Coordinates of C-alpha atoms in Angstrom, one line a residue:
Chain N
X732 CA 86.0 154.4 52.0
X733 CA 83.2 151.6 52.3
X734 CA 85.2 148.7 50.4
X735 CA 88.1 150.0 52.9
X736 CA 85.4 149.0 55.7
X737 CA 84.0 146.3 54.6
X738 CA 87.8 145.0 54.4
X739 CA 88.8 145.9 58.1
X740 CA 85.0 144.0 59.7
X741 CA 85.9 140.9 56.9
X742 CA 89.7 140.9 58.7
X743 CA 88.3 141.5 62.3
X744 CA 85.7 138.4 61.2
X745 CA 88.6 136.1 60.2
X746 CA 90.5 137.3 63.5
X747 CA 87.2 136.3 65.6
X748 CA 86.3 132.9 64.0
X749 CA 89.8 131.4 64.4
X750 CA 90.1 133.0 68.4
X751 CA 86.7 131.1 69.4
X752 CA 84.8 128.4 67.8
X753 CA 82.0 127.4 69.5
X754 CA 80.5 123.8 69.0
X755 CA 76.9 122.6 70.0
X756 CA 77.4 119.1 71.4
X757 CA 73.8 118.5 72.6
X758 CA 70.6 120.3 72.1
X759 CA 67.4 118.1 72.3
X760 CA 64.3 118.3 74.0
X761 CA 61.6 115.3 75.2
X762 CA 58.7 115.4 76.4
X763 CA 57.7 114.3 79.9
X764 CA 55.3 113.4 82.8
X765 CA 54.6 112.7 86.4
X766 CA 55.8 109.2 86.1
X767 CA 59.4 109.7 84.1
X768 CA 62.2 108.8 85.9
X769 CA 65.3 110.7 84.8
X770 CA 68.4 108.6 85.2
X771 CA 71.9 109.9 84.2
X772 CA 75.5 108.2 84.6
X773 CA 78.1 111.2 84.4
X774 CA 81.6 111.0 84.3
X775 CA 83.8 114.5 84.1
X776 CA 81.1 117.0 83.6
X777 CA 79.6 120.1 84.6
X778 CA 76.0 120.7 84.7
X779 CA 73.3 123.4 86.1
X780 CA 69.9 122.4 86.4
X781 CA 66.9 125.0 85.9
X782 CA 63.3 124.5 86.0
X783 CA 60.8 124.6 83.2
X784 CA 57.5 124.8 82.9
X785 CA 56.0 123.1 79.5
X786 CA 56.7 119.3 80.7
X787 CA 59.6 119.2 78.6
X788 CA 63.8 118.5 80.0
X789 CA 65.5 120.6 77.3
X790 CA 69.0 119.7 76.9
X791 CA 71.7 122.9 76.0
X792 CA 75.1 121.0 76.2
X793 CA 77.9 123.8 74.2
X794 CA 81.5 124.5 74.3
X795 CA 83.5 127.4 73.4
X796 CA 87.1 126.8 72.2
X797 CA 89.7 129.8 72.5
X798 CA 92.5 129.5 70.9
X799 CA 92.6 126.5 69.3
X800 CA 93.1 125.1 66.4
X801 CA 90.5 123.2 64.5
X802 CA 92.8 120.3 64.5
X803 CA 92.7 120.7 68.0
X804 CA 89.1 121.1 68.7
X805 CA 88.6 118.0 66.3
X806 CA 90.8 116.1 68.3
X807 CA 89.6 117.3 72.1
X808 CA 85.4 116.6 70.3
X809 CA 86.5 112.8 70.6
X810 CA 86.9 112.8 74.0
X811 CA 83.3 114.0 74.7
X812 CA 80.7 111.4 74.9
X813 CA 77.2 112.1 75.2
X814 CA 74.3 109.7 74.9
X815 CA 70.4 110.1 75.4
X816 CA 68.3 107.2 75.6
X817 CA 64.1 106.9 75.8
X818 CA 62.9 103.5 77.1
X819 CA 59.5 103.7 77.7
X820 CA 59.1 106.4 80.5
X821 CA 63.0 106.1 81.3
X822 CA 65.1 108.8 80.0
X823 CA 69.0 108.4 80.3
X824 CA 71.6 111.1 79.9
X825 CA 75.1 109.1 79.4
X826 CA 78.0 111.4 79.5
X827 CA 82.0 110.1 79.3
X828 CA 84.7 112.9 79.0
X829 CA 88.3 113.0 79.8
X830 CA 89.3 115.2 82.5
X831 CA 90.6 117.7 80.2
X832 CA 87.2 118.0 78.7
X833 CA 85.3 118.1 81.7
X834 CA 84.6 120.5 84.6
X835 CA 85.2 124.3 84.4
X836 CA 87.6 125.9 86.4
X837 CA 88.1 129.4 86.6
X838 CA 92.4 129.3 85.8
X839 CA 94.1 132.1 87.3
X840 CA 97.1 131.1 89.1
X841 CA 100.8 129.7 87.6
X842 CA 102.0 127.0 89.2
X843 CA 104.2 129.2 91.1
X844 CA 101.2 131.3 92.5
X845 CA 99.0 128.1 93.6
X846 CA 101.7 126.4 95.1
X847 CA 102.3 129.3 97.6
X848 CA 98.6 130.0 97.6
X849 CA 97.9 126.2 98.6
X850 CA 100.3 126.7 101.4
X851 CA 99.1 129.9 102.5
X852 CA 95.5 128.9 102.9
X853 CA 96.3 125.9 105.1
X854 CA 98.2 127.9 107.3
X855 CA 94.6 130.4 107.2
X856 CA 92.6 127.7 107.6
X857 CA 94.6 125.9 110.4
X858 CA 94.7 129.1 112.1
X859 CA 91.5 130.5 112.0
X860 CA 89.0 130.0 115.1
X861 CA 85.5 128.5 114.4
X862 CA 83.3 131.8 115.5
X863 CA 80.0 131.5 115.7
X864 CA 77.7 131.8 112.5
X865 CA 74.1 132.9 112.3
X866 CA 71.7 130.7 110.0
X867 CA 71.8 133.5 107.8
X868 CA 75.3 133.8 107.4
X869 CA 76.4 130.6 107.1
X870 CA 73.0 130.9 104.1
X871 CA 75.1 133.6 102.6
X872 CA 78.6 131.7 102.0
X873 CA 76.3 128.6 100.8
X874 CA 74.8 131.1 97.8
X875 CA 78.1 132.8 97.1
X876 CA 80.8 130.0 97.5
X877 CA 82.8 129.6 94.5
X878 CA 84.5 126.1 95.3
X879 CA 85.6 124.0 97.8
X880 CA 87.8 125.5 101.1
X881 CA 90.6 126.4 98.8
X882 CA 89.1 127.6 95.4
X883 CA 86.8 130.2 97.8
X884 CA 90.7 131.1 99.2
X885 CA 91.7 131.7 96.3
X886 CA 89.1 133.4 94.7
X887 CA 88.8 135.9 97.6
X888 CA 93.0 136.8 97.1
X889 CA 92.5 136.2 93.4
X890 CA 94.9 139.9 92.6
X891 CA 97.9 138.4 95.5
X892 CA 97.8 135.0 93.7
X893 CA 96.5 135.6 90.0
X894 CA 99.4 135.4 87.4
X895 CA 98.5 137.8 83.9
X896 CA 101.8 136.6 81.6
X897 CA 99.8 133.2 82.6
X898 CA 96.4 133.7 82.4
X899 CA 97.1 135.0 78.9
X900 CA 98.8 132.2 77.7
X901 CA 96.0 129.8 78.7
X902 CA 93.7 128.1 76.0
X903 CA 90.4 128.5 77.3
X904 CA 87.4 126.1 76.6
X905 CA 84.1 127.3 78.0
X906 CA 81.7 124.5 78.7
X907 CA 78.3 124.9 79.4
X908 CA 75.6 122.3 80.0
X909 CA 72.1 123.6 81.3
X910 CA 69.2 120.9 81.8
X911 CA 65.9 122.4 82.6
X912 CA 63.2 119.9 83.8
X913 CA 59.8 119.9 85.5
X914 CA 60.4 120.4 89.4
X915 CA 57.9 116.8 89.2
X916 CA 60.8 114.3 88.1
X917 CA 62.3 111.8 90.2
X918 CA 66.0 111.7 89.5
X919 CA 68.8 109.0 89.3
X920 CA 72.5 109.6 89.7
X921 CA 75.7 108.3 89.3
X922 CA 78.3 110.8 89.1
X923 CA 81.7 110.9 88.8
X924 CA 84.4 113.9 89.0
X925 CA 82.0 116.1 88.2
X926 CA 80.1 119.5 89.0
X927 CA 76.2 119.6 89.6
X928 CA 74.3 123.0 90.4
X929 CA 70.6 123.0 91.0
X930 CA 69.0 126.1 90.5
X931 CA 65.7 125.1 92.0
X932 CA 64.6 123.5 95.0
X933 CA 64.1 119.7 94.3
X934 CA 60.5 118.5 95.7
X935 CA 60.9 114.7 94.4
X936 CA 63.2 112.3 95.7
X937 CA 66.6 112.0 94.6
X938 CA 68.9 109.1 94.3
X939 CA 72.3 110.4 94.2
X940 CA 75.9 108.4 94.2
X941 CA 78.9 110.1 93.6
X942 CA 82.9 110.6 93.6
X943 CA 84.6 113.1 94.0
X944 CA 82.1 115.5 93.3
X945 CA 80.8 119.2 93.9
X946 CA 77.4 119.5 94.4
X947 CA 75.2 122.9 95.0
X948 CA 71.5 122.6 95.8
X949 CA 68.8 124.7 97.1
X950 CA 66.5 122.9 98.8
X951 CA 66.7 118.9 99.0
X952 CA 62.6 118.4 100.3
X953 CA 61.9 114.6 100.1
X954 CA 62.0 112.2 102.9
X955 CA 63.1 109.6 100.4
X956 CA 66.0 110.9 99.4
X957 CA 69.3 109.2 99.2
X958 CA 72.8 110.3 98.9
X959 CA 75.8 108.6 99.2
X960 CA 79.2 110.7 98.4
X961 CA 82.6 110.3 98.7
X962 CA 84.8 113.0 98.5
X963 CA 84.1 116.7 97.0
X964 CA 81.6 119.3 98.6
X965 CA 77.9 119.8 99.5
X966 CA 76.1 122.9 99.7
X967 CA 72.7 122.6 100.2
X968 CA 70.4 125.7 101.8
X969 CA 67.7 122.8 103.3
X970 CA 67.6 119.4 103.8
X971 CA 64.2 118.5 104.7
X972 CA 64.4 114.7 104.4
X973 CA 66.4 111.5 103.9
X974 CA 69.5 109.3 104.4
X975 CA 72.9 111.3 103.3
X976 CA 76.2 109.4 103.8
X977 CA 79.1 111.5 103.0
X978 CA 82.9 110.5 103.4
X979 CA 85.3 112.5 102.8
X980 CA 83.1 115.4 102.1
X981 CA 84.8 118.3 102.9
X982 CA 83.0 120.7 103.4
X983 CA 79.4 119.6 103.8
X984 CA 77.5 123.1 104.3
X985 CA 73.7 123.0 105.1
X986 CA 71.7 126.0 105.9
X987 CA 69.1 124.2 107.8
X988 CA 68.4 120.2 108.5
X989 CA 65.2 118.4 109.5
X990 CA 63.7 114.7 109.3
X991 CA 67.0 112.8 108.3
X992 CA 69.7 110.6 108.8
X993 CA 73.3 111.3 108.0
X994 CA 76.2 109.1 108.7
X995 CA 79.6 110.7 108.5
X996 CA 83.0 110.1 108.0
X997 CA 86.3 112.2 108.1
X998 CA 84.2 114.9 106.2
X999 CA 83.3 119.0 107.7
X1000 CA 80.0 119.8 108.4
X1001 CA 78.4 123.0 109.6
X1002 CA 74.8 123.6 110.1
X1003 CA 73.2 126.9 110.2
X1004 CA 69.7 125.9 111.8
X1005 CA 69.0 122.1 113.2
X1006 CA 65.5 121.2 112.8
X1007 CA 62.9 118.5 113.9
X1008 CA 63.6 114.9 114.3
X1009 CA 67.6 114.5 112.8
X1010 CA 70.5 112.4 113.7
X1011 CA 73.6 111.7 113.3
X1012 CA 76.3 109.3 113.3
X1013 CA 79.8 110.1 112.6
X1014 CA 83.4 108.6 112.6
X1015 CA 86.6 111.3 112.5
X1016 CA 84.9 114.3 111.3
X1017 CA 84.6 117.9 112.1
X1018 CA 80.9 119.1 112.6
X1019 CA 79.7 123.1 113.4
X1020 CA 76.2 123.1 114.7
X1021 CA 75.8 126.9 115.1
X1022 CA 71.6 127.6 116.0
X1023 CA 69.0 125.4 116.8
X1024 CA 65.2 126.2 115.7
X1025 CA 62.9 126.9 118.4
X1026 CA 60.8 123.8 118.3
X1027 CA 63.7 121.6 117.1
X1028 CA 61.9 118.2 119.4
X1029 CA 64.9 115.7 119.3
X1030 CA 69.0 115.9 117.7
X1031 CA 71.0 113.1 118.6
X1032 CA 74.9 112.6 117.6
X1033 CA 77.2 109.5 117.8
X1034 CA 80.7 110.2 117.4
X1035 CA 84.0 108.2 117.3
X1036 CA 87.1 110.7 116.9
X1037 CA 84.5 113.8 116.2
X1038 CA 85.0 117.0 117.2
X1039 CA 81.8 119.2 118.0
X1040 CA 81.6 122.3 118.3
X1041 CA 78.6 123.5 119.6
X1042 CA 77.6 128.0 120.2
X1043 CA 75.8 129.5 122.6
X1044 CA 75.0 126.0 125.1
X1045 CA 74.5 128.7 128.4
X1046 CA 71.8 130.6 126.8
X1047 CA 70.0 128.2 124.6
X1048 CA 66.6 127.1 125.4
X1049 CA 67.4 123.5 125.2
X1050 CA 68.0 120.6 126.9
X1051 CA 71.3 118.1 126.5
X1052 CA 73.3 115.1 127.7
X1053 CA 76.1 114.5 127.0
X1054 CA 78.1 111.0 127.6
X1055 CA 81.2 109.8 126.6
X1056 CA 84.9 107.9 127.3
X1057 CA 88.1 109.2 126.0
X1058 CA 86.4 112.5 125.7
X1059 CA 87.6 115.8 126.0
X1060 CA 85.2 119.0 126.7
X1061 CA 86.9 122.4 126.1
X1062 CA 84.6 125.0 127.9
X1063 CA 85.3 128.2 129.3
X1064 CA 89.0 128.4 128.7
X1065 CA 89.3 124.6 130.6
X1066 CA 89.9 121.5 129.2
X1067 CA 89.0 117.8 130.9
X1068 CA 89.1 114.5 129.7
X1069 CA 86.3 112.4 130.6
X1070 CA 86.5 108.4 131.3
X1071 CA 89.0 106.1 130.8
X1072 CA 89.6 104.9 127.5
X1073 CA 90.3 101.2 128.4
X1074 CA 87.1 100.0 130.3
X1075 CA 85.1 101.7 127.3
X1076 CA 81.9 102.7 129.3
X1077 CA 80.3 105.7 128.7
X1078 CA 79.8 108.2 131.3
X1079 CA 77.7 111.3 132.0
X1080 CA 79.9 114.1 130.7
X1081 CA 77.9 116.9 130.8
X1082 CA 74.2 117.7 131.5
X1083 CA 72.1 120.5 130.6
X1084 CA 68.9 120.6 132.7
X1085 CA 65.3 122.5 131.3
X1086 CA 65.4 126.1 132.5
X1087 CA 62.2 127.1 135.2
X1088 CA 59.2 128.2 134.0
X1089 CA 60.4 127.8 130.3
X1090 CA 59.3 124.9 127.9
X1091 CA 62.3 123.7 126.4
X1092 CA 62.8 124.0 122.6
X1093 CA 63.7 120.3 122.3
X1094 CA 66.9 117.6 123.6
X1095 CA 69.8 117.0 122.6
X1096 CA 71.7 113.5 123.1
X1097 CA 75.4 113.1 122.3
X1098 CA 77.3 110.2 122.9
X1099 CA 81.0 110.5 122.0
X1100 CA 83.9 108.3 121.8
X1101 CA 87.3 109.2 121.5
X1102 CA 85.9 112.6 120.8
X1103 CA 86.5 116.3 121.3
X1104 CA 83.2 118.7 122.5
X1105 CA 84.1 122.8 122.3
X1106 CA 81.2 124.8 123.8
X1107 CA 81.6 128.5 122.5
X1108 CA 79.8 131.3 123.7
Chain I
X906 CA 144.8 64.9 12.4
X907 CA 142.0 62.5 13.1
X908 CA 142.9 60.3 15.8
X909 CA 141.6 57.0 16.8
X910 CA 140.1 57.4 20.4
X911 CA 140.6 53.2 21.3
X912 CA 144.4 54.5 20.7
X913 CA 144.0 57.3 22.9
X914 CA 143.1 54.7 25.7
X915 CA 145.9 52.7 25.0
X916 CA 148.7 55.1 25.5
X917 CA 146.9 56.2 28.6
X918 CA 148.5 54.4 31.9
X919 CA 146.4 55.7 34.4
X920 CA 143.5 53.5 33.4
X921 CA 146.2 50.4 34.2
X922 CA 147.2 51.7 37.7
X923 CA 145.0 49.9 41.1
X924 CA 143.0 51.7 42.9
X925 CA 144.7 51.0 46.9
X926 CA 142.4 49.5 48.9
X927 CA 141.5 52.1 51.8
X928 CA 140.5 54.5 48.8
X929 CA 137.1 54.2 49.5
X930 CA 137.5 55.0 53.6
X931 CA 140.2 57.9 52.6
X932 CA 137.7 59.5 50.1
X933 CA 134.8 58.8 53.0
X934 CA 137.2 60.4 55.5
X935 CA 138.0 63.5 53.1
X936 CA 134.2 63.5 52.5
X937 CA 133.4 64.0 56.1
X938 CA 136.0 66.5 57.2
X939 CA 134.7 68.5 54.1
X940 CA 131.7 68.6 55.4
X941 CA 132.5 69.6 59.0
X942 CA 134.8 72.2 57.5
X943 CA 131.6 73.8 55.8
X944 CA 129.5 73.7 59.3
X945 CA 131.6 75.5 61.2
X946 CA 131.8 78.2 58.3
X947 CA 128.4 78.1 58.7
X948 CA 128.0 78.3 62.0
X949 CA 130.2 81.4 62.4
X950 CA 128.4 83.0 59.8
X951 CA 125.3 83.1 61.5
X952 CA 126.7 83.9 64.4
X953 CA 128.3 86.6 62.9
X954 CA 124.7 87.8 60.9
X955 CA 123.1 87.4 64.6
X956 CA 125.5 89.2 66.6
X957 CA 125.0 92.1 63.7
X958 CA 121.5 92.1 64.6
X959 CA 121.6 92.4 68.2
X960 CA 124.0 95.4 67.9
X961 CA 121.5 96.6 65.1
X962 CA 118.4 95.8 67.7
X963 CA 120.1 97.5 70.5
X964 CA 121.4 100.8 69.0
X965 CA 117.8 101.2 67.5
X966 CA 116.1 100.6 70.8
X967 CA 118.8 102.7 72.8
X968 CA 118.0 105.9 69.9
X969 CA 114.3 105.5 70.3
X970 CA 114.7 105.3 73.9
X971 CA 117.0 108.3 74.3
X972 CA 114.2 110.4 72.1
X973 CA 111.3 109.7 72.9
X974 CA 112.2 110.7 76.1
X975 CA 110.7 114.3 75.7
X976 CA 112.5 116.8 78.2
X977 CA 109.8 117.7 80.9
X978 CA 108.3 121.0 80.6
X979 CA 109.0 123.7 83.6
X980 CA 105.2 123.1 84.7
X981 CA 106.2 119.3 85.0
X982 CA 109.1 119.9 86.9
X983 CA 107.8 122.2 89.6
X984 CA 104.9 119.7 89.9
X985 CA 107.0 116.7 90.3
X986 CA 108.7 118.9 93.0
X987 CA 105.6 119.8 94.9
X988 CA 104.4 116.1 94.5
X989 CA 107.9 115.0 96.1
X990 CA 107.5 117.3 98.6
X991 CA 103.8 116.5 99.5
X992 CA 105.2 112.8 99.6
X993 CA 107.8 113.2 102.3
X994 CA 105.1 115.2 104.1
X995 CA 102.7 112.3 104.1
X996 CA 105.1 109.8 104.8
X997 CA 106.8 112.0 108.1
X998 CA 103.1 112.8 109.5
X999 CA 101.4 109.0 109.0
X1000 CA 105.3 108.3 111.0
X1001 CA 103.9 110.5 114.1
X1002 CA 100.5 109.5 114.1
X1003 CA 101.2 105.9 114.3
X1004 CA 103.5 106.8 117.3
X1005 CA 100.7 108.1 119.0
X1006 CA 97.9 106.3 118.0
X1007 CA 97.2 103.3 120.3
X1008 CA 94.0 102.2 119.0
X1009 CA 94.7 99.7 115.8
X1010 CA 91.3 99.9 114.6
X1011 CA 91.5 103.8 113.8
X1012 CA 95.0 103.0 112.6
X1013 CA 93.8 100.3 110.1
X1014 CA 90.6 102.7 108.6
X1015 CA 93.5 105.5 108.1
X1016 CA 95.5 103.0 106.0
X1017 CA 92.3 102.1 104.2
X1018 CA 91.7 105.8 103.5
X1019 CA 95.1 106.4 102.5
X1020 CA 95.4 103.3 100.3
X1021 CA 91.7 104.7 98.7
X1022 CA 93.5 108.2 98.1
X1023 CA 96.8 106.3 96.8
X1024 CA 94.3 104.9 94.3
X1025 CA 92.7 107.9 93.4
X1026 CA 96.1 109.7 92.9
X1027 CA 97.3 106.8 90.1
X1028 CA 94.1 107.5 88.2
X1029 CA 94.9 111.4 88.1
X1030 CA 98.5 110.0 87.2
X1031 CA 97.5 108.1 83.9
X1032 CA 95.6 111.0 83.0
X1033 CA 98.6 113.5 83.9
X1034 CA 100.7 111.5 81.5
X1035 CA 98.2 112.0 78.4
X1036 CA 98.0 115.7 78.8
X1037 CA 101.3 117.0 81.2
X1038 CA 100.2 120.9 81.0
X1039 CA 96.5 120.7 81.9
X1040 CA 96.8 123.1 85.0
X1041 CA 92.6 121.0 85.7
X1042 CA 94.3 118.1 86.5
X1043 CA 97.6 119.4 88.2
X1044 CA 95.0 121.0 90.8
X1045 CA 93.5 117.8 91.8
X1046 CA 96.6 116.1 91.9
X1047 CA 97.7 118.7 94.5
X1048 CA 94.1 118.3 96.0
X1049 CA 94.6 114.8 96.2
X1050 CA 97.9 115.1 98.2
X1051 CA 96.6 117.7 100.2
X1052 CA 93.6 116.6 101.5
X1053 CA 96.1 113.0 102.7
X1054 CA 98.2 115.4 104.6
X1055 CA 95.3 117.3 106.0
X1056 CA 93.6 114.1 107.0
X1057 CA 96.5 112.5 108.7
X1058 CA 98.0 115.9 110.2
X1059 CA 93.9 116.3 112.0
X1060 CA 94.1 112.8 113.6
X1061 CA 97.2 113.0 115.2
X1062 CA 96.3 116.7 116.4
X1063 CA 93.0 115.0 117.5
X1064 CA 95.1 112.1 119.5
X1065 CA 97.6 114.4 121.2
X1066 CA 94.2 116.1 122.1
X1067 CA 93.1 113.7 124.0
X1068 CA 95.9 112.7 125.4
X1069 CA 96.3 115.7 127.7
X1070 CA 96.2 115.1 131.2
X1071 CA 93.7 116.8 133.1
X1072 CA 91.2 114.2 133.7
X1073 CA 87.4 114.3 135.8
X1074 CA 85.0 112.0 136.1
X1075 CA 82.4 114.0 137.8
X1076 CA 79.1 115.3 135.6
X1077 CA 79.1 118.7 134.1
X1078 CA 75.6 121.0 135.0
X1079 CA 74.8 123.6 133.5

């Protein structure tokens, strides 16, 4: 009976190896201080960061291959490049893949199936209205946001769309790359096409360039911050500091914003809380500010081509002015333009004056050109 | 039978005969028309030999041609179909927004975004070609297109917008 056994588990073993192969493609660790600057130049890759604790950034870079031959993993191997270099207190992480090789995707639709599912979701997402959101909800869909507008679309009618003759005849690489550094490290990056998670909040500043790129971050804490992005996503549950310009960013979720400066362009932005002492400048995009804090001082936004939408004005403790040309305000089931878009001169659209008795939580100044303002209650 | 060879040359008249005098230019004339005789074999020889290779040279280039050209997959097709559809999408909404769209510096940053996306979308291309079937890069080709179409489609809703006509000038207070 045993040698029959010992047969069947050295089969099933065979069966196993050949299904999934999994290959370690980086797996180093260095030693670090206050003063190391951590600079890294990624091109088609995706990457979680964790914290550690023992002054160390540990390095965990594997892929699982399923189905493939080794042929075939040898081949797909070449197109990863990874690179780690010490120069003095500078450590670089270089990484070059192909597309193929690069981001995760979870790959449950045919082509069939995410064509009509594509369609489907624009027609959702033209048609939906923009209700309000608390700070904590808006928190919520940061945390548990799969993707971008469509992927979360998708993932939420994954048994309408998902295709199973498909799915099972899909190879399957699973990549994972964790880095886990001291919450102390200043960081440089240049990214490209890539996917960037930080599972902790980031205290020290961050340099951060990037195309077409999703990025996921707790808390973003330093004033001296600075992010430029074009295309992909942000969600961030704080910003508490810096300069952020994003174009093409769609969508740009942040749970709460305070002490920064973000210039826009045709990207989506919703806020959950708006904090002390921001501003904004923006050209063609869509931007949700759903609550303001309590003690929130000053918020200014200038817009050409925006469209606000702003929850709540009537009962909010606030005071605003709003001036414009070209402008339209949609309020109360009414919709007026405001100033003539030839002479160019901004006028007073809108005023909200400081209720009686009340100290007001802080001001608001929006000037808007060419622009659309919703107030919903 | 030994002979004497002096007698030999004796009996022999033709040694007598005179050579006419335009020999020399007859046999320089033969000479030279033998020559051209052997040129123009020459030339239609090599004519013929390169005529062979062209007809060689093209057959060869017309087989490779006709197989390397791999049939496209199913996957390929339907994505060429969406792309072409996508296309005439663009195309037919950056039509009606430039219609309504007075203002030529917004016009000019949408042609700047769209030539930025057009850029974008050859890089995905190249790629596309290297691995046709990678579903990875299919979905941000169809990103690509999609986010051109929602861009333009959200301007010209934003134009036609503001264009209504109910227009105030007095201050709102609330």
């Amino acid at each position: 009976m045993k040698p029959y056994i010992y047969s069947i588990l050295f089969f099933l073993s065979i069966q196993i190896s050949v299904a999934q192969t999994k290959e370690v493609i980086l797996k180093k660790s260095y030693k670090v201080d206050e003063n190391t600057i951590f600079e890294l130049d990624l091109d088609n890759v995706a990457i979680v960061f964790e914290e550690s604790f023992d002054d160390k950034i540990h390095f965990n870079y594997y892929m699982e291959f399923i189905n493939y031959s080794d042929r075939k993993i040898k081949d797909l191997l070449g197109e990863v490049n990874v690179k780690v270099d010490r120069n003095n207190n500078n450590l670089k992480l270089g990484v070059k893949n192909s597309m193929l090789i690069g981001v995760n995707r979870k790959t449950l639709f045919s082509m069939d199936s995410l064509k009509s599912a594509i369609k489907e979701s624009m027609i959702f997402y033209r048609n939906r209205k923009f209700l309000y959101k608390s700070k904590d909800s808006l928190l919520k869909q940061i945390r548990t946001s799969v993707g971008n507008d469509l992927q979360d679309y998708l993932f939420k009618n994954k048994k309408k769309y998902e295709n199973e003759e498909f799915i099972k005849n899909q190879k399957k690489i699973k990549k994972t790359f964790i880095i886990k550094l001291p919450n102390y490290i200043r960081m440089n990056f240049k990214v490209l096409h890539s996917d960037i998670t930080f599972n902790y909040d980031i205290k020290e500043r961050v340099i951060f360039n990037s195309f077409r790129t999703r990025l996921k971050f707790k808390k973003l804490i330093s004033r001296e911050n600075k992010f430029q992005l074009i295309n992909g996503f942000l969600y961030t549950e704080e910003i508490a500091g810096g300069f952020y310009k994003l174009k093409g960013v769609h969508p740009f979720r942040v749970g709460s914003i305070s002490n920064s400066i973000i210039d826009l362009e045709t990207s989506k932005m919703e806020v959950g809380e708006i904090k002390k002492n921001t501003s904004i400048k923006d050209f063609s995009s869509k931007v949700l500010f759903y609550n303001f804090n309590e003690d929130f001082k000053n918020f200014s936004f200038e817009g050409d081509y925006s469209k606000i939408y702003l929850y709540k004005v009537k009962k909010a403790n606030y005071t605003m002015d709003v001036f414009g040309y070209n402008t339209v305000l949609k309020m109360d089931n009414n919709t007026t333009t405001f100033g003539d878009s030839k002479d160019k001169k901004l006028t007073k659209i809108l005023q909200k004056k400081q209720k009686e008795h009340i100290k007001p939580s802080g001001n608001v100044a929006i000037e808007l050109k060419n622009g659309i303002i919703n107030l919903i209650d | 039978m030994e002979h004497d060879i002096r007698d030999l040359f004796r009996e022999n008249n033709d040694a007598n005969i005179e050579i006419p005098k335009n020999h020399r230019a007859e046999f320089l004339d033969k000479l030279k028309y033998q020559h051209k005789k052997q040129n123009g074999f020459q030339r239609k020889s090599m004519f013929k030999i390169a005529a062979s290779i062209a007809i060689i040279l093209v057959c060869s280039v017309y087989y490779f041609y006709v197989n390397n050209q791999v049939e496209k997959t199913p996957l390929q097709i339907q994505v060429a179909a969406i792309e072409k559809e996508y296309l005439i999408n663009i195309d037919k909404e950056w039509e009606q927004f430039i219609e309504v769209a007075e203002d030529s510096v917004l016009v000019n940053k949408y042609k700047i975004k769209m030539h930025d996306f057009d850029k974008d979308y050859q890089k995905i291309t190249k790629e596309l070609q290297k691995s046709p079937n990678n579903i990875y890069m299919l979905e941000a080709l169809i990103n690509n297109l999609q986010r051109r179409l929602e861009l333009i489609k959200n301007i010209k809703e934003h134009i036609k917008e503001l264009n209504q006509k109910n227009t105030s000038n007095e201050t709102i207070y609330l």
